[in-house]
mmCIF file of C-alpha atoms in Angstrom:
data_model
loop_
_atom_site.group_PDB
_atom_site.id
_atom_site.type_symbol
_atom_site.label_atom_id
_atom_site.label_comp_id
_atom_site.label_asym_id
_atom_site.label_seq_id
_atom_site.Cartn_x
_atom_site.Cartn_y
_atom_site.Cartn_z
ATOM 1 C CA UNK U 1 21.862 42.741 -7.347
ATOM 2 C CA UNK U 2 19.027 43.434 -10.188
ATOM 3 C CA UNK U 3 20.415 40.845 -12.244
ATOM 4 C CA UNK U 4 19.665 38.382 -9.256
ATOM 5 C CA UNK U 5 16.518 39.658 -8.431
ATOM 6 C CA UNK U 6 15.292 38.973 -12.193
ATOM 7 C CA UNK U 7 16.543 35.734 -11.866
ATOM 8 C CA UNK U 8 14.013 33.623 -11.913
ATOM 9 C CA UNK U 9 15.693 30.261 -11.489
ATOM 10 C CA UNK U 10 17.343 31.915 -8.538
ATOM 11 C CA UNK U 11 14.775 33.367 -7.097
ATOM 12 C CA UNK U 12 12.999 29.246 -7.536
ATOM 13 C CA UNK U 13 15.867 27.623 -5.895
ATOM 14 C CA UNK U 14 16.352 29.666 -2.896
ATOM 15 C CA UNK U 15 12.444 29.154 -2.152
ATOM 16 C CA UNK U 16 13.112 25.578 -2.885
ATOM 17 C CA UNK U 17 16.273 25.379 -0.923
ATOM 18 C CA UNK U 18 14.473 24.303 2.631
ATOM 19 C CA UNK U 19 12.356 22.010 0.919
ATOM 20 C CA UNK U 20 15.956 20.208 -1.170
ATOM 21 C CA UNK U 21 17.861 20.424 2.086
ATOM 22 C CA UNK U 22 14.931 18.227 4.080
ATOM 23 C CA UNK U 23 15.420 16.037 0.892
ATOM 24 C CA UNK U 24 18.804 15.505 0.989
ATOM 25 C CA UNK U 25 19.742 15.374 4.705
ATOM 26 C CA UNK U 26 16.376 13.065 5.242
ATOM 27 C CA UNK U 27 16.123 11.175 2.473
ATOM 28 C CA UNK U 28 18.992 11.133 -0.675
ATOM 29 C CA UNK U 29 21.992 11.057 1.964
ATOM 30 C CA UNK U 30 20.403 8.055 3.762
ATOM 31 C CA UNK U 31 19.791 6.483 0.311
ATOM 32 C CA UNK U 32 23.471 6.831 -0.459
ATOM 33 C CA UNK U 33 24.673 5.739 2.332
ATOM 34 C CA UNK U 34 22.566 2.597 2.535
ATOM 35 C CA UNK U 35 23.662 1.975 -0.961
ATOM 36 C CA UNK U 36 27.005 2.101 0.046
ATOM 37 C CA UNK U 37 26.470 -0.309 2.877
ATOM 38 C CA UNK U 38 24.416 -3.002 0.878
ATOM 39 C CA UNK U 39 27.578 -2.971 -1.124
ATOM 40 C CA UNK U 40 30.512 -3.537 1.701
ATOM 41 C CA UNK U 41 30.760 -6.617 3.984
ATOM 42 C CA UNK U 42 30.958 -4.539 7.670
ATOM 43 C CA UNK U 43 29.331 -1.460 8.240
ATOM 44 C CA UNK U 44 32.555 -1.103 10.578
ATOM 45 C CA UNK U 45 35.724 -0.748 8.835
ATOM 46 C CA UNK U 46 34.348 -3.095 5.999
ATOM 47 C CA UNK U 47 36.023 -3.473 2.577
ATOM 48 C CA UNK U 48 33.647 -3.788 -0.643
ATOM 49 C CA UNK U 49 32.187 -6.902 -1.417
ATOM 50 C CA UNK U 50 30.338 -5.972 -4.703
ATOM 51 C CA UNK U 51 26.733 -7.886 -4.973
ATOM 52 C CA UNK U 52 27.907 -10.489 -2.968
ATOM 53 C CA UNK U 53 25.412 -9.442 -0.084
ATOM 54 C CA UNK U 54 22.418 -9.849 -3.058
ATOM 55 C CA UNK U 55 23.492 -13.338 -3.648
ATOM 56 C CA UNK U 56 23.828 -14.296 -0.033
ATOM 57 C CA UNK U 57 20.513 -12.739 0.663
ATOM 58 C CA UNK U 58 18.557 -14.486 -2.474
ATOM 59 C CA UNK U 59 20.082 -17.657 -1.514
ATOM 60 C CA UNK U 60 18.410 -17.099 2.431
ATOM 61 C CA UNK U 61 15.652 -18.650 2.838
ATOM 62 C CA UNK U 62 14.045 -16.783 5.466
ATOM 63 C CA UNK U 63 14.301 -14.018 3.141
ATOM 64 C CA UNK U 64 12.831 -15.575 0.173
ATOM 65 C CA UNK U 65 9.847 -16.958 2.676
ATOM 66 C CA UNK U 66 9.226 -13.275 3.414
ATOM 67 C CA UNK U 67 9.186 -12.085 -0.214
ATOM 68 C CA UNK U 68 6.542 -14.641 -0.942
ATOM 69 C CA UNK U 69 4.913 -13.656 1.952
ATOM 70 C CA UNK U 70 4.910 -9.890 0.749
ATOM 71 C CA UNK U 71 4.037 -10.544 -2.711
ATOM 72 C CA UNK U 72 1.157 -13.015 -2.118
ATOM 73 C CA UNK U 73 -0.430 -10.877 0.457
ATOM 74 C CA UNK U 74 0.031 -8.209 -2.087
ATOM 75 C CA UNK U 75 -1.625 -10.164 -4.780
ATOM 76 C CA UNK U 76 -4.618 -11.245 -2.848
ATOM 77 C CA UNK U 77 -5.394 -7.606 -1.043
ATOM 78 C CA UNK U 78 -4.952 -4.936 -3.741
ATOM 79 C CA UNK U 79 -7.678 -6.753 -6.083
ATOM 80 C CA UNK U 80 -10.171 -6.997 -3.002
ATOM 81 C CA UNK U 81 -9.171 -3.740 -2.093
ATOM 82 C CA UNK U 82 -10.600 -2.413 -5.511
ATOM 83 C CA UNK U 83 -13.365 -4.474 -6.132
ATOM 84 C CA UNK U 84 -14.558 -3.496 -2.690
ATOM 85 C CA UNK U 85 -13.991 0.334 -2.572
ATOM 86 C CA UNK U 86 -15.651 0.447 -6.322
ATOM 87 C CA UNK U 87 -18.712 -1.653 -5.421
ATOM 88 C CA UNK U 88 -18.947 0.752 -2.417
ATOM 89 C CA UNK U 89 -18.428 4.279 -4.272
ATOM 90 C CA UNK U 90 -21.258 3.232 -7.036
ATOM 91 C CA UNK U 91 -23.771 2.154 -4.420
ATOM 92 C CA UNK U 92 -22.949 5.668 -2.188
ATOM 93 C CA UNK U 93 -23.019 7.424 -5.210
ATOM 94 C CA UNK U 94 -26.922 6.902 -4.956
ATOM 95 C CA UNK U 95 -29.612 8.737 -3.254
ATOM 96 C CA UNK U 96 -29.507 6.525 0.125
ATOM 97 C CA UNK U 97 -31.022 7.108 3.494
ATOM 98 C CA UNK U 98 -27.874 8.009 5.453
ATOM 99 C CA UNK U 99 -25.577 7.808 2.779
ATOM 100 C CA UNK U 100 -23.458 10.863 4.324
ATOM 101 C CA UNK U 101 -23.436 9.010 7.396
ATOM 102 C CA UNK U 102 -21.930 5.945 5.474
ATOM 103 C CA UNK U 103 -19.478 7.950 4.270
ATOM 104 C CA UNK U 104 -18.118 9.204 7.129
ATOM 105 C CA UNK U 105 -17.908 5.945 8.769
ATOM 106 C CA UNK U 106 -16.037 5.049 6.219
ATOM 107 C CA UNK U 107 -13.086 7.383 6.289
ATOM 108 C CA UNK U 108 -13.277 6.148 10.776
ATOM 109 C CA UNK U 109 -9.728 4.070 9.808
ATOM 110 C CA UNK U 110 -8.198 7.136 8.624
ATOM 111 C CA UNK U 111 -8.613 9.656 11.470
ATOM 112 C CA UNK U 112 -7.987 6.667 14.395
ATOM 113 C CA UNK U 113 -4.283 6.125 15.933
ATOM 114 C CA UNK U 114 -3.208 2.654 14.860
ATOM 115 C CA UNK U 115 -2.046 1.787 18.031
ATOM 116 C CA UNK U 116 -5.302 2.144 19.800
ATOM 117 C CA UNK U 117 -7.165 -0.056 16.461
ATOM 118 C CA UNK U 118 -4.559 -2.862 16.846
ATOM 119 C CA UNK U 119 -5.988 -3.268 20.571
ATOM 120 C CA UNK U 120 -9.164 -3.698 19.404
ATOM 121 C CA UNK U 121 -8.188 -6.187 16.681
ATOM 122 C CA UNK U 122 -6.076 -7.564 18.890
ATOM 123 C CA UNK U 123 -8.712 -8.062 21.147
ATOM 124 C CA UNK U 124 -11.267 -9.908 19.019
ATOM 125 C CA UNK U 125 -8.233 -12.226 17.339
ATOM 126 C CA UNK U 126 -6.534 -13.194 20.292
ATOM 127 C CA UNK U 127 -6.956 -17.194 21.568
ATOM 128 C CA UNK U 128 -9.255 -15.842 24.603
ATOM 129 C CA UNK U 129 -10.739 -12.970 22.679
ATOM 130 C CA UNK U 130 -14.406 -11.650 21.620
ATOM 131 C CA UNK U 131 -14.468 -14.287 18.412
ATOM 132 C CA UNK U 132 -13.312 -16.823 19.868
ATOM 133 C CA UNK U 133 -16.169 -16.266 22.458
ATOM 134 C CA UNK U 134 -18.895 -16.171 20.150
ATOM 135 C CA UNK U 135 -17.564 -18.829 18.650
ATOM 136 C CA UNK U 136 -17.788 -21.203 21.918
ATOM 137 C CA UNK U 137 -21.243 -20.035 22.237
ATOM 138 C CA UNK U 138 -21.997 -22.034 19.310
ATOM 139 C CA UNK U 139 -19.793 -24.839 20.461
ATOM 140 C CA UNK U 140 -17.121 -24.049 18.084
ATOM 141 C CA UNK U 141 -13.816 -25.072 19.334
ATOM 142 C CA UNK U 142 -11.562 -21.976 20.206
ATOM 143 C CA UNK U 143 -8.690 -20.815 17.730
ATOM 144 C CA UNK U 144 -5.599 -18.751 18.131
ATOM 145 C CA UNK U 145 -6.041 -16.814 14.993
ATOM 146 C CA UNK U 146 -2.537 -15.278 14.660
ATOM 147 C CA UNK U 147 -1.030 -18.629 14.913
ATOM 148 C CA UNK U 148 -2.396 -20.494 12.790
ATOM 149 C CA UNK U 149 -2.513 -20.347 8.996
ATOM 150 C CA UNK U 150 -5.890 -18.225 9.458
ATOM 151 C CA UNK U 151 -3.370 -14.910 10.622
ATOM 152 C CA UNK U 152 -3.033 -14.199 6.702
ATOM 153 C CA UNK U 153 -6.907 -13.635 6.491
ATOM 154 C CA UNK U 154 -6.961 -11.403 9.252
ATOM 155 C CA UNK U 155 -3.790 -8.980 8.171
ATOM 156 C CA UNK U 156 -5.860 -8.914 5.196
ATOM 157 C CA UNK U 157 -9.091 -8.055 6.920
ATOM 158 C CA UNK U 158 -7.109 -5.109 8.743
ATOM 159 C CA UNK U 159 -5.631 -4.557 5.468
ATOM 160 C CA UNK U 160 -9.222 -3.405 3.940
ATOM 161 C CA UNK U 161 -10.832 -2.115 6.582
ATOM 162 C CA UNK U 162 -7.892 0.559 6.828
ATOM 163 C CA UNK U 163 -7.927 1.017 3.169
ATOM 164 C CA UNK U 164 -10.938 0.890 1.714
ATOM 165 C CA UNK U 165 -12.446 4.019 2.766
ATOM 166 C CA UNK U 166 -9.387 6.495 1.189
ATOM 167 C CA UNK U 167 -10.335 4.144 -2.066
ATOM 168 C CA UNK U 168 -13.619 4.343 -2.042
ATOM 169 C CA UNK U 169 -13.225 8.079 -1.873
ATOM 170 C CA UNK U 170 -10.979 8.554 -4.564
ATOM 171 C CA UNK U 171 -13.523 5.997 -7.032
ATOM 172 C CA UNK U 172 -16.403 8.336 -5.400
ATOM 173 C CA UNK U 173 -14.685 11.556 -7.033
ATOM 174 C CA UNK U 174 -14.290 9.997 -10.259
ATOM 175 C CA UNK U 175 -17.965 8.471 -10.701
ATOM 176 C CA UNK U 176 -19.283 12.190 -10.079
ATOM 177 C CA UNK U 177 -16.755 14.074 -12.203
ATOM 178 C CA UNK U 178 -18.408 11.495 -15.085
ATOM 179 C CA UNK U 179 -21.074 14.077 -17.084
ATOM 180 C CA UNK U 180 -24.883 12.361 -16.773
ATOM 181 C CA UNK U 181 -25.553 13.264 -20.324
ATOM 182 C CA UNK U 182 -23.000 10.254 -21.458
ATOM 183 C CA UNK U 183 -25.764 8.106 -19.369
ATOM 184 C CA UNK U 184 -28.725 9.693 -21.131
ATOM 185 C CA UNK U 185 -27.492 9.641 -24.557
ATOM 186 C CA UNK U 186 -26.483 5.402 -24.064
ATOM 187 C CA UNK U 187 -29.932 5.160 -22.513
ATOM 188 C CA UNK U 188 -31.443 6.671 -25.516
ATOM 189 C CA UNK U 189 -29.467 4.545 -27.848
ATOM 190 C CA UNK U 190 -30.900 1.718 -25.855
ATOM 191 C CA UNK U 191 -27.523 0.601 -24.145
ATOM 192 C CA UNK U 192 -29.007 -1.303 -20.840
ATOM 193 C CA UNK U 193 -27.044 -0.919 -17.126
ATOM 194 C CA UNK U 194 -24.481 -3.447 -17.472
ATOM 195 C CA UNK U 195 -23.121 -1.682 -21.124
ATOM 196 C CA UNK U 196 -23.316 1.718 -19.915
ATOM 197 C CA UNK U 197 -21.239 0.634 -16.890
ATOM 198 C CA UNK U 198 -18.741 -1.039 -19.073
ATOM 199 C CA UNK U 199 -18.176 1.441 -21.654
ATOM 200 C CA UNK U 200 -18.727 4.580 -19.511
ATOM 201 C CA UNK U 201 -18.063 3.822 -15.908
ATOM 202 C CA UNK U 202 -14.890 1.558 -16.383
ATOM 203 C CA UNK U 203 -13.737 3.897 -19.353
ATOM 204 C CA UNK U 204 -14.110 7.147 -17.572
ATOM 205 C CA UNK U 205 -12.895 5.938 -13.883
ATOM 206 C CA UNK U 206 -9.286 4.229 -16.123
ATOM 207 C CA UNK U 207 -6.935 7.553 -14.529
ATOM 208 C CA UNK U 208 -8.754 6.833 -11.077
ATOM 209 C CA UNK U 209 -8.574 3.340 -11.323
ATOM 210 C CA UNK U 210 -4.559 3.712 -11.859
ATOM 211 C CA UNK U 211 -3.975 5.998 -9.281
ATOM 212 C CA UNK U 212 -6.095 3.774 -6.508
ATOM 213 C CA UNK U 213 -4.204 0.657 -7.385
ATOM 214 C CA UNK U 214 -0.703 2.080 -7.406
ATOM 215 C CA UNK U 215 -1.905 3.802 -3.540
ATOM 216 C CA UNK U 216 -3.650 0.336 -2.896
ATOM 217 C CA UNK U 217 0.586 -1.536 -3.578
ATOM 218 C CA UNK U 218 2.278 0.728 -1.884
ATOM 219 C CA UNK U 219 -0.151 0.388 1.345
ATOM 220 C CA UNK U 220 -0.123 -3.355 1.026
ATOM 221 C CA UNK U 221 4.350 -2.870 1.965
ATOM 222 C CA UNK U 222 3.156 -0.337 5.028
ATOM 223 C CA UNK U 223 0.663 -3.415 6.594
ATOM 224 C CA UNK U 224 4.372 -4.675 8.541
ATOM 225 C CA UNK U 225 3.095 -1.568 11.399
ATOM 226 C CA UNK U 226 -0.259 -3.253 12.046
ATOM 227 C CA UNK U 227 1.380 -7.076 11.755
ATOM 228 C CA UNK U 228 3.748 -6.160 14.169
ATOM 229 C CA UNK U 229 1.846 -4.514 16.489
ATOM 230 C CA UNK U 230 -0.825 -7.465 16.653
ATOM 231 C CA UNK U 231 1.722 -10.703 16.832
ATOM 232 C CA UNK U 232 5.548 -9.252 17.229
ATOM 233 C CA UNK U 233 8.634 -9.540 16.247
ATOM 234 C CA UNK U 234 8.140 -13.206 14.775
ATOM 235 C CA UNK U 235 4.547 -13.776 13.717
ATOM 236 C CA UNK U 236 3.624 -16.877 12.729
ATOM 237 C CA UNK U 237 5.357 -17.961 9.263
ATOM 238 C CA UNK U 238 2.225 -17.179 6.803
ATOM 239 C CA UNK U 239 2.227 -13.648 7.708
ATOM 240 C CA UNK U 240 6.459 -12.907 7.822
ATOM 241 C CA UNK U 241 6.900 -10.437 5.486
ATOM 242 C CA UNK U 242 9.808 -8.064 4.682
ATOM 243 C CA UNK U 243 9.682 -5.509 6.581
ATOM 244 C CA UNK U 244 9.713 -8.228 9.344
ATOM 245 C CA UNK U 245 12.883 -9.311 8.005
ATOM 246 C CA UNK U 246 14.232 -6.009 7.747
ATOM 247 C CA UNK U 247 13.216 -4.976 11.896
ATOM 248 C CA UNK U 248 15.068 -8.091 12.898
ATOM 249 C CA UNK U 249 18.654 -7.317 10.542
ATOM 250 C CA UNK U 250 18.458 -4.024 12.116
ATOM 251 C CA UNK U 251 17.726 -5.516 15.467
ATOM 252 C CA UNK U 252 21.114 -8.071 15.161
ATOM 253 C CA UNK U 253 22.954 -5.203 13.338
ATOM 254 C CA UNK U 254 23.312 -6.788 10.379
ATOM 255 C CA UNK U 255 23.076 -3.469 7.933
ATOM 256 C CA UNK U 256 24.375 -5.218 5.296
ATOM 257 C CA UNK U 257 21.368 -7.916 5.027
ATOM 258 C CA UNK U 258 18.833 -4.806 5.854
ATOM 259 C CA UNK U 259 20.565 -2.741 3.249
ATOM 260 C CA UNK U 260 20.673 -5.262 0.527
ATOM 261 C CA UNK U 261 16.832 -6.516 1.799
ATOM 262 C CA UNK U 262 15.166 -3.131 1.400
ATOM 263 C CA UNK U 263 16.990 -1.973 -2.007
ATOM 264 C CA UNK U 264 15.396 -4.834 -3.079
ATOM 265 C CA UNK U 265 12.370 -4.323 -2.171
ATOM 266 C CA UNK U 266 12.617 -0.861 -3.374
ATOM 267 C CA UNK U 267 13.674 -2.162 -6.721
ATOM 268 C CA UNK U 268 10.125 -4.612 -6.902
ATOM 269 C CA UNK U 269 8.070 -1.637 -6.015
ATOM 270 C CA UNK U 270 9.778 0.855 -8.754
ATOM 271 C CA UNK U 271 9.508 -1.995 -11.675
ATOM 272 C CA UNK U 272 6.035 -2.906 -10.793
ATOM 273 C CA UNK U 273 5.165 0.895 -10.776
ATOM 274 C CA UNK U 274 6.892 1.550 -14.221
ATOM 275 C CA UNK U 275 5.177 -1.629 -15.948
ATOM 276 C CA UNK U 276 1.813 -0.221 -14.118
ATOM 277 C CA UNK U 277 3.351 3.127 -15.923
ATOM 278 C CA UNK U 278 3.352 1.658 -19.268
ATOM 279 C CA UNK U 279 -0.097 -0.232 -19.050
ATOM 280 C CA UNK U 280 -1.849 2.714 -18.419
ATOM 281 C CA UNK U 281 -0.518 4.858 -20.977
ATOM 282 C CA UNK U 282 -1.207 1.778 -23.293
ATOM 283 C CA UNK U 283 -5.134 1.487 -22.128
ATOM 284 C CA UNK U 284 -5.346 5.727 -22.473
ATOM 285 C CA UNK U 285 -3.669 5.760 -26.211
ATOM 286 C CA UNK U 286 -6.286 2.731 -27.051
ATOM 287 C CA UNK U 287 -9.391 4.609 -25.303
ATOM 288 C CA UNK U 288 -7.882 7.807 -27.114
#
């Protein structure tokens, strides 16, 4: 019994053990197991049917319509999402009137259920809603929003204003953990704003910058919750993403397709992450 209390790897794991067994009975077992299914063709009694589920689901082009979907809406909200959430963290990071008021405001998204948001949203989109009325009271003809090609703009509004308060944070953090002296000392040396912001700001905020944009992907594949909620099952075609694809396998049973569909996706989100992975350690070596 001493021996095992000097254990220290024992004495690890068995604090650790709750925390593996969540793991495995929420999360590595149903990994496994949906593996195993994206590799069979029934979920019932099936036999295995190797990556023939990959091909049949690459070849699908309701599935490939999604993943352009995903990807594009990807594309075009994680760049806004930065620019945005930078451009507000540098002006907050000023002496303003209010500016703790701002800030607050800011973080609203976070702290409010989704569900009640989506009304609001919902609300102000929808064919007889808020814009729509401002809009006739300039004589503008009324527009259903989320059917029409115009629904990708608005995911991507929701997109930002849910996300680009967290961001803005985590840029705010950085610009104050960067010393003032590095400012004084390029002032002295006559480096003007735009240099100091380019070799200091940008230089300093690199680790920051990494993190936000791998949170800013990852929350770009969670905007499905807020799509769905605002125009269904089967939105209109510019705004059918994966997860969309995914709800309605699951909905027809078809674990196979849903399987194959989100080890897929999974498989996108890891490679993008590792080349993100490699980039950065590339840009800190060279700044190094």
């Amino acid at each position: 019994m001493r021996r095992l209390r000097n254990n220290d790897g024992l004495t690890a794991l068995l604090f650790l053990l709750p925390s593996l067994t969540g793991f495995s009975v929420f999360l590595l077992i149903p990994f496994v197991m949906g593996f195993y299914y994206s590799l069979m063709d029934s979920p019932v009694d099936g036999s295995f049917a190797g990556l023939a589920n990959y091909r049949e689901l690459l070849g699908n082009p309701v599935f490939r319509r999604a993943a352009v979907n995903t990807f594009l809406f990807t594309a075009l909200c994680v760049p806004l999402n930065m620019v945005l959430s930078l451009g507000l963290a540098m002006l907050l990071n000023r002496k303003l009137p209010f500016r703790q008021s701002f800030r607050i405001s800011f973080l609203g998204p976070l702290v409010v259920p989704v569900a009640s948001v989506v009304l609001v949203w919902k609300a102000l989109f929808d064919l007889h809603g808020s814009l729509n009325g401002w809009l006739a009271s300039w004589g503008i003809a009324s527009k259903d929003w989320m059917e029409s090609g115009a629904a990708l703009f608005v995911v991507i509004v929701v997109y930002l204003w849910k996300n680009i308060g967290y961001n803005m944070l985590l840029f705010l953090a950085g610009l104050q953990n960067i010393p003032a002296d590095y400012y004084e000392a390029a002032s002295i040396d006559g480096a003007g704003k735009f240099r100091q912001w380019r070799s200091i700001t940008l230089v300093y905020l690199t680790p920051t910058a990494f993190f936000v944009f791998i949170m800013s992907i990852i929350n770009s594949f969670k905007v499905f919750r807020e799509t769905y909620l605002i125009a269904g099952d089967y939105p209109d075609p510019s705004i059918y993403m994966l997860q969309h694809y995914m709800n309605n396998m699951f909905k027809s049973l078809d674990y196979q397709k849903l399987t194959s569909a989100a080890f897929l996706m999974a498989l996108a989100i890891v490679l993008l992450v590792w080349i993100m992975f490699l980039a950065e350690r590339r840009i800190s070596k060279t700044l190094g």
